[in-house]
mmCIF file of C-alpha atoms in Angstrom:
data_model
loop_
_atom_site.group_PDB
_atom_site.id
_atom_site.type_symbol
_atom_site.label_atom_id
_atom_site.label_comp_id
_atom_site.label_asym_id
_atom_site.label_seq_id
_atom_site.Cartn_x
_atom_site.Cartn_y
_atom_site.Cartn_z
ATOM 1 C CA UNK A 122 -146.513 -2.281 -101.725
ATOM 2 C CA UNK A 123 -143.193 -3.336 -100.765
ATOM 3 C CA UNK A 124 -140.171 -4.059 -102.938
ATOM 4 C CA UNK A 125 -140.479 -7.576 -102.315
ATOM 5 C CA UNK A 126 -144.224 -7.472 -103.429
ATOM 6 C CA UNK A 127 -142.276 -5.773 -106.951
ATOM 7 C CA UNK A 128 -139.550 -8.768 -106.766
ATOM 8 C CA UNK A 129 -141.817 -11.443 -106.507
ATOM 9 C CA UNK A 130 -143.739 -10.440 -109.591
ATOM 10 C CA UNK A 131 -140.635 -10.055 -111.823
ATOM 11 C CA UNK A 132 -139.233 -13.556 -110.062
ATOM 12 C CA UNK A 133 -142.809 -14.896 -111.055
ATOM 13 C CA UNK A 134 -141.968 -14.025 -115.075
ATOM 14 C CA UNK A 135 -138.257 -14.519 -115.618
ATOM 15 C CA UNK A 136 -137.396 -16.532 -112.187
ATOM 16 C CA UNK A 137 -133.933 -15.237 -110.429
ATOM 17 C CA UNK A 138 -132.956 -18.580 -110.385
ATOM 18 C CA UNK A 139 -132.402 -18.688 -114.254
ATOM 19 C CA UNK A 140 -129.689 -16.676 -114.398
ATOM 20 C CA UNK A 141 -126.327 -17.313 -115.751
ATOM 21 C CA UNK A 142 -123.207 -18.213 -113.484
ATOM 22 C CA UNK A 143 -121.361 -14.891 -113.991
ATOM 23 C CA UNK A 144 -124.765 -12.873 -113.406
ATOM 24 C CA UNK A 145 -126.037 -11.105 -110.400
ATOM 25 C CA UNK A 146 -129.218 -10.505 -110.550
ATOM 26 C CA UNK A 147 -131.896 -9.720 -107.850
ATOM 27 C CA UNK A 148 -131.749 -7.302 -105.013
ATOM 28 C CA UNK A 149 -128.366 -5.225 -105.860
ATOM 29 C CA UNK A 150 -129.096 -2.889 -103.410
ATOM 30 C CA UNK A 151 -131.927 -1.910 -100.713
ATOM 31 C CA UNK A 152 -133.998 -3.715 -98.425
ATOM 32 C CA UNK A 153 -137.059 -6.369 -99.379
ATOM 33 C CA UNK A 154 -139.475 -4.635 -96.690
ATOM 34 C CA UNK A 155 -139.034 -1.166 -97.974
ATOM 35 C CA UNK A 156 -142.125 0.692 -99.388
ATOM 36 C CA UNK A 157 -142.244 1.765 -102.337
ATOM 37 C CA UNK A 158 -143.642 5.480 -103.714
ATOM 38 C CA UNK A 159 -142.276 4.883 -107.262
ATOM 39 C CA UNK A 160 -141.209 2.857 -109.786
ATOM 40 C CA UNK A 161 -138.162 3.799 -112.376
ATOM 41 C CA UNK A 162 -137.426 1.550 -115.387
ATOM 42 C CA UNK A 163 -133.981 1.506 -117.240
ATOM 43 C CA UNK A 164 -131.441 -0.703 -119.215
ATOM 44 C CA UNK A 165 -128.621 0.500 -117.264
ATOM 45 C CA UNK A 166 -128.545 2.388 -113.397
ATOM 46 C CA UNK A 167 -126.126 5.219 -114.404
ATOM 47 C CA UNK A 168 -125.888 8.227 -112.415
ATOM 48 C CA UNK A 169 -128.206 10.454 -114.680
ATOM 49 C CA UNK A 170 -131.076 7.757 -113.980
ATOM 50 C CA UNK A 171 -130.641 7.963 -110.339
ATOM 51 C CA UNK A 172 -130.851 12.177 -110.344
ATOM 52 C CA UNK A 173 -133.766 11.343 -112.381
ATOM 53 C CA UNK A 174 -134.910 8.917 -110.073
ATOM 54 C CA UNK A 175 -134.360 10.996 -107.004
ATOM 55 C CA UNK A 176 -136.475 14.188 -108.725
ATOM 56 C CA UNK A 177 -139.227 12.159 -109.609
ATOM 57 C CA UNK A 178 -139.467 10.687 -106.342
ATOM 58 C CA UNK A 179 -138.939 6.915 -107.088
ATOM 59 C CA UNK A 180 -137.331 5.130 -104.754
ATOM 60 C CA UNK A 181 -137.059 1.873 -106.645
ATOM 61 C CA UNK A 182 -134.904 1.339 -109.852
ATOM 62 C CA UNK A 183 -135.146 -1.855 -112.070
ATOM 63 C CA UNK A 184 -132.614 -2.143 -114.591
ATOM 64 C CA UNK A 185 -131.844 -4.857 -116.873
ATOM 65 C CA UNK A 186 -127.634 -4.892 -115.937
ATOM 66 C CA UNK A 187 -126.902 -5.196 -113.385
ATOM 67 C CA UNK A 188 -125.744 -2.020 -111.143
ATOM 68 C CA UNK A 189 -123.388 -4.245 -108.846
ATOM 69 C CA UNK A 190 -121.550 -6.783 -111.891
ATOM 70 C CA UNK A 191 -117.854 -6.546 -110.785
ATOM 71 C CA UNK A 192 -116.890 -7.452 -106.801
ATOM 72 C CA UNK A 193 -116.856 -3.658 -105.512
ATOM 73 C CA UNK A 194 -113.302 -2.936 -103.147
ATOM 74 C CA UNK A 195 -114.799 0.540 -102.773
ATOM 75 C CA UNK A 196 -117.833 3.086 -103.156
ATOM 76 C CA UNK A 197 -116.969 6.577 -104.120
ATOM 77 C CA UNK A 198 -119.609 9.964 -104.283
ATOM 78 C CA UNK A 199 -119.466 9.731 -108.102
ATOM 79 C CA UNK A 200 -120.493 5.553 -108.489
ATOM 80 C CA UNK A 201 -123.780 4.939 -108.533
ATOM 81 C CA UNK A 202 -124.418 2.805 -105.537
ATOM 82 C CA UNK A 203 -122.979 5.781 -103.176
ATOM 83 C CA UNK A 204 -126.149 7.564 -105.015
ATOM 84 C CA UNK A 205 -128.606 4.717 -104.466
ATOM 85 C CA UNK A 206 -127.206 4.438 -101.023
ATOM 86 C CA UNK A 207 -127.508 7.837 -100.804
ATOM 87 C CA UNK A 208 -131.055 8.682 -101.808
ATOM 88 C CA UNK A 209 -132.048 5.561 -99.868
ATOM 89 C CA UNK A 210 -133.258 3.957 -103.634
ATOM 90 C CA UNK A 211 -133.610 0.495 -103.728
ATOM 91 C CA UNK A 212 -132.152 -1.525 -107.167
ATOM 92 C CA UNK A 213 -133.581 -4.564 -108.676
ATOM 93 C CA UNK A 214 -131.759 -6.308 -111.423
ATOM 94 C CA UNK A 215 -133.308 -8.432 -114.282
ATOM 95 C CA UNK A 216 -130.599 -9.202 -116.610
ATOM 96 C CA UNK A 217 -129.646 -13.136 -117.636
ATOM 97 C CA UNK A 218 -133.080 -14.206 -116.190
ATOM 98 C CA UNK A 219 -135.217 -12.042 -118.676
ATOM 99 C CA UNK A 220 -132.959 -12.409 -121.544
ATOM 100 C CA UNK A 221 -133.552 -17.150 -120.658
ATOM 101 C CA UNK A 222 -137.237 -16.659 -119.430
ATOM 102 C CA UNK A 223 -140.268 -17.321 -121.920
ATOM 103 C CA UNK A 224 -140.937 -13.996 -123.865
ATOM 104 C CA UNK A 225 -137.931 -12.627 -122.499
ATOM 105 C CA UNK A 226 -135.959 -10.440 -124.454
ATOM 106 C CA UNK A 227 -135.336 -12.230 -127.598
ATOM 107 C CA UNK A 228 -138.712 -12.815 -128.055
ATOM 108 C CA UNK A 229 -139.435 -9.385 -127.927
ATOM 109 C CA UNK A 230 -136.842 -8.764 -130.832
ATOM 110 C CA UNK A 231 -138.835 -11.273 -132.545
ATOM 111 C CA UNK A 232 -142.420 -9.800 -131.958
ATOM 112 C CA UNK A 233 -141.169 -6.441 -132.825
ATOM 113 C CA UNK A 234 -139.526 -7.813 -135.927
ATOM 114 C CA UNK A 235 -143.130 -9.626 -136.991
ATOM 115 C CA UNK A 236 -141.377 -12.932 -136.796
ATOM 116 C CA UNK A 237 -143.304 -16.198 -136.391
ATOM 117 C CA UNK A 238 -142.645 -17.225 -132.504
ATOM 118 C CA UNK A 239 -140.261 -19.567 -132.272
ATOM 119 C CA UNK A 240 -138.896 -22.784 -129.570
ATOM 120 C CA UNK A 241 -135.727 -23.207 -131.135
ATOM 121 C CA UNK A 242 -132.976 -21.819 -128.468
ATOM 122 C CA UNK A 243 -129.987 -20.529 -130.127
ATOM 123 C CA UNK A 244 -127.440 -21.337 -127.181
ATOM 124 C CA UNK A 245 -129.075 -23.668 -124.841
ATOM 125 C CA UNK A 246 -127.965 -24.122 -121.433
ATOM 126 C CA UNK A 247 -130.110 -25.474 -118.863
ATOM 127 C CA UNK A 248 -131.091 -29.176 -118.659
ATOM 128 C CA UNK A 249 -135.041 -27.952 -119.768
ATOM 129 C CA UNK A 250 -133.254 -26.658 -122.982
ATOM 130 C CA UNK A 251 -134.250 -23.202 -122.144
ATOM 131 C CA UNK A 252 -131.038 -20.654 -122.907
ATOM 132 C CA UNK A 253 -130.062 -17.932 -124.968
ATOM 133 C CA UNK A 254 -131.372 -16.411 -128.184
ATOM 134 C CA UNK A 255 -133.936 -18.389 -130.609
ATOM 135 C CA UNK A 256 -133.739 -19.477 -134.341
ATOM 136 C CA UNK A 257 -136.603 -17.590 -137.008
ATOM 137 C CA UNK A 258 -137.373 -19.545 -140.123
ATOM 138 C CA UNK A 259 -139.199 -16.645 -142.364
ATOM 139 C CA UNK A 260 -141.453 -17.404 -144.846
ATOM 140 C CA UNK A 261 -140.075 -15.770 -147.283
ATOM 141 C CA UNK A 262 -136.407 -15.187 -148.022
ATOM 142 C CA UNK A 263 -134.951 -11.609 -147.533
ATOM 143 C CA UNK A 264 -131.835 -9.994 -147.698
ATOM 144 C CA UNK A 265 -129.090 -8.866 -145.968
ATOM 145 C CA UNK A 266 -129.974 -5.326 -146.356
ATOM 146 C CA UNK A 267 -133.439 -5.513 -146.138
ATOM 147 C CA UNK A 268 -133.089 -7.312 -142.832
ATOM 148 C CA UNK A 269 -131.290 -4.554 -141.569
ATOM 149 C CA UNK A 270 -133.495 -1.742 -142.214
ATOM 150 C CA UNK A 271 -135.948 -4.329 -140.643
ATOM 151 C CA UNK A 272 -134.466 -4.185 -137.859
ATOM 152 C CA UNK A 273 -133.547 -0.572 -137.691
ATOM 153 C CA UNK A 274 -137.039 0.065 -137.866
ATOM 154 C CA UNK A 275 -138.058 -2.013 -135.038
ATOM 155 C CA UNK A 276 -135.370 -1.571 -132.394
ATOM 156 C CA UNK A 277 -135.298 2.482 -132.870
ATOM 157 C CA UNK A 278 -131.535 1.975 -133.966
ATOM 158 C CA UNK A 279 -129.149 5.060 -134.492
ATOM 159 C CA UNK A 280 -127.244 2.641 -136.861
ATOM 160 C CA UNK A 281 -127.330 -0.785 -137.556
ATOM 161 C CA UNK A 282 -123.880 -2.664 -138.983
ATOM 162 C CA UNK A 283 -124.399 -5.368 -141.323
ATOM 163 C CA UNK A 284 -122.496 -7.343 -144.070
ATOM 164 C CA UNK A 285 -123.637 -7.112 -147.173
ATOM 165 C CA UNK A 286 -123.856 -10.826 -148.913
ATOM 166 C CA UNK A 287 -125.719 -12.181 -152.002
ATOM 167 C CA UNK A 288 -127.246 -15.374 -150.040
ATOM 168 C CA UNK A 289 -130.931 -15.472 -149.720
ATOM 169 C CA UNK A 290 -131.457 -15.010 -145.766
ATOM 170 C CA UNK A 291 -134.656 -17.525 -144.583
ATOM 171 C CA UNK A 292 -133.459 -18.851 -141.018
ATOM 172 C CA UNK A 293 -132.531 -16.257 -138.654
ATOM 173 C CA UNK A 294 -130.510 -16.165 -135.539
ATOM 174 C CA UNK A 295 -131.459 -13.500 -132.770
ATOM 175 C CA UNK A 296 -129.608 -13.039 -129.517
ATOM 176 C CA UNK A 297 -130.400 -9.799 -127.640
ATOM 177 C CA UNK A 298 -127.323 -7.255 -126.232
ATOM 178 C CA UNK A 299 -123.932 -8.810 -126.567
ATOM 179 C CA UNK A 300 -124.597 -12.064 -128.263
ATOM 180 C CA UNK A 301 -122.194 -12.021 -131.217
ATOM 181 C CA UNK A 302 -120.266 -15.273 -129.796
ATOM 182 C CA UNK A 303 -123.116 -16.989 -130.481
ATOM 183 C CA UNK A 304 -122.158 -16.910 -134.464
ATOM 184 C CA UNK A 305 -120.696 -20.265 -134.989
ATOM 185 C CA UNK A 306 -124.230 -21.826 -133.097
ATOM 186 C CA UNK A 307 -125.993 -20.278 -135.410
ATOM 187 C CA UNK A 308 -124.225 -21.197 -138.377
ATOM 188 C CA UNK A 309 -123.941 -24.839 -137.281
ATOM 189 C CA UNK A 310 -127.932 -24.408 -137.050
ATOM 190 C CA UNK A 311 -128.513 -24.078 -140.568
ATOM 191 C CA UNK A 312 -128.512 -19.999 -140.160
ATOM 192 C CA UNK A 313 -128.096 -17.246 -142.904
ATOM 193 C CA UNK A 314 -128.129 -14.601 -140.430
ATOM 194 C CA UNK A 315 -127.703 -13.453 -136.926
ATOM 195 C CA UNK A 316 -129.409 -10.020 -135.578
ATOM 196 C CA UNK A 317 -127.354 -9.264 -132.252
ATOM 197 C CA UNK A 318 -125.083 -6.797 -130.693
ATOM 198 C CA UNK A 319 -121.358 -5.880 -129.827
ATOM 199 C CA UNK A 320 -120.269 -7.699 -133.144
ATOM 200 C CA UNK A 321 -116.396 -7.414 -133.772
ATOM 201 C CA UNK A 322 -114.059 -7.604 -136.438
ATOM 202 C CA UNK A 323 -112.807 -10.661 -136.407
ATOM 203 C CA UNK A 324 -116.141 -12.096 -136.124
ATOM 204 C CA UNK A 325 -117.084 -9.819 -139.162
ATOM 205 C CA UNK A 326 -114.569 -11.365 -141.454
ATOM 206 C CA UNK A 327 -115.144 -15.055 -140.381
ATOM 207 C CA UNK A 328 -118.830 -14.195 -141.285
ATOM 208 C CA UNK A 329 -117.810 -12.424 -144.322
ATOM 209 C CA UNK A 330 -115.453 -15.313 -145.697
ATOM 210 C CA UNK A 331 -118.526 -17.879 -145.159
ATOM 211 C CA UNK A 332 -121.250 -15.671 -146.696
ATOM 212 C CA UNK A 333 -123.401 -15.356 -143.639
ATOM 213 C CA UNK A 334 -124.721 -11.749 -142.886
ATOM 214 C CA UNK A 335 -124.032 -10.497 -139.407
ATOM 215 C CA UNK A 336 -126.293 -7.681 -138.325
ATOM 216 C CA UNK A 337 -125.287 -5.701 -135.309
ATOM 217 C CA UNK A 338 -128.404 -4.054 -133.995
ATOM 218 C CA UNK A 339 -126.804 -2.481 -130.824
ATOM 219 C CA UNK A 340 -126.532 -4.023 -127.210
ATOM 220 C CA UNK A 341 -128.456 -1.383 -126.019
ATOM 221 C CA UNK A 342 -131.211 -1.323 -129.069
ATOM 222 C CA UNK A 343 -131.341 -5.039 -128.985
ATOM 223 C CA UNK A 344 -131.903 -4.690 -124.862
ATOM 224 C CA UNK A 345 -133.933 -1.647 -124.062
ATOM 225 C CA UNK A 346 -136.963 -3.080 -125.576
ATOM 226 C CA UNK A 347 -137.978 -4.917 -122.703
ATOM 227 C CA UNK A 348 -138.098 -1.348 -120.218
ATOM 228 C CA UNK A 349 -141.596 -0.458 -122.229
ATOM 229 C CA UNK A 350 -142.456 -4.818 -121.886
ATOM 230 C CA UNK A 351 -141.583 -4.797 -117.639
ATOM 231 C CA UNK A 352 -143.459 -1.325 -117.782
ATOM 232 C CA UNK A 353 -146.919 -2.847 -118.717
ATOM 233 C CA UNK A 354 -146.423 -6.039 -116.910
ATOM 234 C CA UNK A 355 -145.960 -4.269 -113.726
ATOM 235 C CA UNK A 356 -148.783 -1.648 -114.564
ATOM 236 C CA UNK A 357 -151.395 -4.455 -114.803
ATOM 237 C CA UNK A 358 -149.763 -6.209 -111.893
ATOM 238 C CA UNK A 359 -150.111 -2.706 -109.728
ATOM 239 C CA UNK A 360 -152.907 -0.746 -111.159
ATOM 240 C CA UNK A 361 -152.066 2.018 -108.904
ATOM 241 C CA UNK A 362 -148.830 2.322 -108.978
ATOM 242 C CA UNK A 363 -146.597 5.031 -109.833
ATOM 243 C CA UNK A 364 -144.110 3.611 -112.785
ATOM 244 C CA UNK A 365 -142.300 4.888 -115.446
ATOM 245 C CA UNK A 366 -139.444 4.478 -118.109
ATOM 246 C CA UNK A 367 -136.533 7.053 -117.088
ATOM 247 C CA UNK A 368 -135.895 9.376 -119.784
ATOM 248 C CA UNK A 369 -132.283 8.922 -119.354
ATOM 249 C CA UNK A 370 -132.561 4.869 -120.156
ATOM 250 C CA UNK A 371 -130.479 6.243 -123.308
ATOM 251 C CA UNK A 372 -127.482 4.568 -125.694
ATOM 252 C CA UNK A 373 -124.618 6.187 -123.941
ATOM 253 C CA UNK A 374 -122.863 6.486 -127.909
ATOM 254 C CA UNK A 375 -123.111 9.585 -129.662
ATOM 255 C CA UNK A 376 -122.956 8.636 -133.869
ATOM 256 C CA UNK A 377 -121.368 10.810 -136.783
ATOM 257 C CA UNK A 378 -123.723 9.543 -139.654
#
């Protein structure tokens, strides 16, 4: 197969075209006609996914960010597109596209949590109402803390921050990786919660001062999930392919617990 064959089928589930503005998603680096020997999955290209890459003999990476975000001026030995570039591996980029797309990313935060699937979008931003994150009503009320250890449990967390409030928790916001700004959409949706990532203080005391529980989860908990989700897609897609998860798609944050 070629890495267009690969493109076409991720383009098929969470279309390229559904990305945000600021994105850039796609082909980051490589060529469409390429063949492909192997397939490497990962939240994030760093440089120990390419080595991995490289020794495993895959010369296609698909991450979830983007490897190319930022207008590049210059490419160095140490980046990692001199290393793509150099080991001839080709990069494909999913990010805004499967975090908007049906059972994207926030809906697997919500199958993992045993939520009830939901339609309501969080943040909507295209004209079909399709956008980011998705509103949970749960059928019966939890709490704050109980929510978190929920959530612990199903994203693999290290740690998961939360505010502690007295307020039954029933509707639940969910925004995978670095959705914290969507708090006040949330709230003005009749929320008592929102499980997302990247939370900071300020929004922490807002929340606080209102009585609605924040739970930060982890960008990269929140957003790994869907490496294991793209892996069996594309292993029923191409039956005899050669694809894996790299063992260095890792939280880059060491914790003192």
């Amino acid at each position: 197969m070629k890495v267009k064959e690969v493109y076409d089928v991720i383009n098929e589930y969470a279309p390229f075209k559904k990305s945000g503005d600021f994105d850039n998603c796609g082909l980051n680096v490589g060529d469409m006609e390429a063949r492909v020997k192997k397939i490497c999955l990962c939240l994030d290209i760093t440089n120990d996914v390419i080595e991995e890459a490289a020794k495993k003999k895959a010369n296609l990476i698909i991450s979830h960010h983007p490897v190319i975000f930022d207008s590049l001026k210059e490419v160095h030995p140490g980046d990692p597109v001199y290393r793509l570039i150099k080991y001839k591996i080709n990069a494909i980029c999913a990010h805004t596209n499967t975090d908007i797309t049906e059972n994207g990313v926030t809906d697997l935060m919500i199958e993992l949590l045993g939520f009830e699937k939901s339609n309501v979008v969080l943040e909507p931003v295209f004209s079909d109402g399709s956008g980011y994150g998705k509103v949970c009503d749960l059928p019966i009320p939890t709490t704050a803390r109980a929510l978190a250890e929920s959530c612990k449990e199903a994203f693999g967390c290290t740690v998961v921050r939360f505010n502690d409030t007295d307020k039954p928790i029933q509707r639940v916001g969910l925004c995978s990786g670095g959705g914290a700004s969507n708090f006040r959409n949330a709230v003005a949706l009749g929320c008592d919660a929102l499980i997302t990532g990247d939370v900071k203080h300020d929004i922490w005391v807002d929340a606080q001062n209102i009585g609605f529980c924040m739970i930060d989860a982890g960008h990269f908990h929140t957003e790994n999930i869907l490496c294991n989700h793209l892996l069996g897609m594309l292993c029923h897609k191409f039956t005899m392919a050669d694809i894996f998860v790299a063992d260095n798609s890792k939280d880059p944050c060491s914790y003192v617990l």
